[in-house]
Amino acid sequence: MLKNLTDPFKYPKPEVVFKTTEAGEVKNASQQNADKITAASKGTKRKRPEKSKQTLQRIWSYLIEHKVRLFAVLIMILLSSVLSIAGPYLIGIAIDRYIMEHSSGFVLFLVGLAAVYILQSVVLWFQNIWMISISQQTVFKMRKELFSKFHKLSIPYFSKRQHGELMSRMTNDIENVSNSLNSSVVQIFSSGLLLIGIAVVMISISPLLTLLSFIIVPLLFLGMKWITNRTSRMFKTQQRNLGDINGYVEETLSGQRIVKLFSQEQNVIDQFKERNERIRVSGFWAQAISGFIPKLMNGLNNLSFALIAGVGAILVINGHGITVGVIIMFAEYSRQFTRPLNDLANQWNTLLSAIAGAERVFEVLDEPEENDDEADAKALSEIKGHVEFDNVCFAYEENNPLIHNISFHAAEGEMIALVGPTGAGKSTLIHLLARFYNPTKGAIKIDGVDIRLVTRESMRSHMAYVMQDPYLFEGTIYENIVYGRMDASEEQVVQAARLANADSFIRRLPGGYHTRLKLGGDGISQGQKQLLAIARAILADPKILVLDEATSNIDTFTEIKIQEALQRLMKGRTCFVIAHRLNTIKHADRIVVIQAGTIVEQGSHEQLLKAKGYYYGLIHGAEKNSEAM
């Protein structure tokens, strides 16, 4: 039953997965992370609490924004604590005065006692409602900031991480924080006040019985320290494993067609089992060890009750000024004293889980955003479309350059084709133009202005992209086209579809422009998706258009339609085309041939054929370059 659970306090051994970096270098993922995992599992006692302290401070900074309601909650906590302490005290008095001494007024006293407990219930209700409101608004803000942060991070950040793992931070980790704030904050404050209040009352009544009650505190402290030292690590491991399995599930579901085409079902099932086993083991030990807390508390509570009952009875018999009512008070206070201790222990455990989730959320929030615009960057209101690459160099990793001294220009309205083998750097040049990255050296200029001196938003507003795999959102066809310009009219949307040769097939669909598409555009062909993507780009009315292998996954008939649309779109616009098909590139004003990050030749289709250089070899399938096309 407990197979593979013999080593609960170590991180699971990372599986060996080989990943390819953006620069093309293959690395062993387990070797990359081994030192980090070892350091995390051995982490010094000083660093871990410090990080937890900082995380708690950041969570508190969200809560303190609701000062009025938070103050009201604290008042309610104070009132509920006073009423909780008053109840047993009044019961003790009732026993000594009305039961032992048979005094009159017992019914009136019971009414007052009932009022105390009813008022306590009302106070607790307001306390919980207000705290839930605060916690939900806090989580609302955290979730909003996290989602906003995702859209401010650079493209490389997402290319290096599983999308499912990032989704886990938005869902599971935020939910952990939410659950903790709903109960833990109130419980911790309430338990703390109860402990102080009960201790004061107990000492004022009988220091000796108070001392007996407090015997359990050192035992509780040692037990809780042993438990929380382990659960803090295990909850962090559990959250990390949960993010990993979410990422893997998202990845395999997105690639389900590839999995089936290559008959890898059993392989992905086996890999899922490995990840599932990790989360099972970490979850088992996190929950099992934290489950020791109520057992420990119950045992110590029974020990305290036995000591009070036994010693109290002896004191009563021997006439040491202790009454039966006092013993009842102390028995109840002893139970109440261990209950907040138990609550503190349990809520602290819950808080540790929330801290683990919050740390993962704050890790994203602390990530550097896409490079901020320069202080003197200006917005481009209009551009003509003249683009110049001036001695551009770029490297994803230091000392491993990918682009070497690229220089060429595109005049206003020209079509530039970028040609070369896979990995030559064609798409990287487009990413540099879009400012997903900045050149390591050199400059890219639009209308003679270095794009680093222009705000990203204004620059990108004059550009449109059609990629090899067009992305369509879940929604109607109309909504996917209008995404190119949200303020466009219905007439403009239809006109864009006509220019893209998409209007005819759209009208043949059952719902026309209001036909709903599934996520990714499932339900229509690849060529139709591409036509919708072009319609979206046309609607954006860009001065600069980028087609990255836009015709590689479509049939010849659809390619003709796209070429017709491009001819209409090209007028007055600068166009960059990355393609391998001759029909796509032969009409370009200039063809720039790139190999290994360097321009080897450039010119028109006819000029390059006459030169009989590298491009000639690509077109005619020369043996030395046949693998490039």
PDB file of C-alpha atoms in Angstrom, residues 18 32 88 94 167 169 174 179 189 217 230 259 275 282 374 381 461 476 518 522 537 570-571 608 620:
ATOM      1  CA  PHE A  18      15.914  16.473 -23.740  1.00  0.00           C
ATOM      2  CA  GLN A  32      19.900  21.718 -16.107  1.00  0.00           C
ATOM      3  CA  PRO A  88     -17.541  29.332  30.132  1.00  0.00           C
ATOM      4  CA  ALA A  94     -24.013  29.499  37.344  1.00  0.00           C
ATOM      5  CA  MET A 167      -2.324  27.959 -16.373  1.00  0.00           C
ATOM      6  CA  ARG A 169      -0.642  29.334 -11.493  1.00  0.00           C
ATOM      7  CA  ILE A 174      -4.711  31.310  -6.976  1.00  0.00           C
ATOM      8  CA  ASN A 179      -9.212  29.149   0.237  1.00  0.00           C
ATOM      9  CA  PHE A 189      -6.436  36.465  14.499  1.00  0.00           C
ATOM     10  CA  VAL A 217       2.318  23.980  25.266  1.00  0.00           C
ATOM     11  CA  ARG A 230       8.161  18.916   6.645  1.00  0.00           C
ATOM     12  CA  VAL A 259       0.101  11.311 -30.687  1.00  0.00           C
ATOM     13  CA  ARG A 275       3.967  12.413 -13.287  1.00  0.00           C
ATOM     14  CA  SER A 282       3.957  14.314  -2.673  1.00  0.00           C
ATOM     15  CA  GLU A 374      12.824  53.859 -24.225  1.00  0.00           C
ATOM     16  CA  SER A 381       0.938  58.082 -36.002  1.00  0.00           C
ATOM     17  CA  SER A 461      -0.449  48.906 -34.955  1.00  0.00           C
ATOM     18  CA  THR A 476     -17.816  33.394 -34.483  1.00  0.00           C
ATOM     19  CA  LYS A 518     -14.169  25.865 -31.827  1.00  0.00           C
ATOM     20  CA  ASP A 522     -11.704  23.206 -35.691  1.00  0.00           C
ATOM     21  CA  ALA A 537      -4.775  41.140 -41.460  1.00  0.00           C
ATOM     22  CA  MET A 570       0.206  44.607 -51.786  1.00  0.00           C
ATOM     23  CA  LYS A 571      -0.660  47.952 -53.324  1.00  0.00           C
ATOM     24  CA  LEU A 608      19.347  35.335 -59.029  1.00  0.00           C
ATOM     25  CA  HIS A 620      16.858  23.548 -59.485  1.00  0.00           C
TER      26      HIS A 620
END
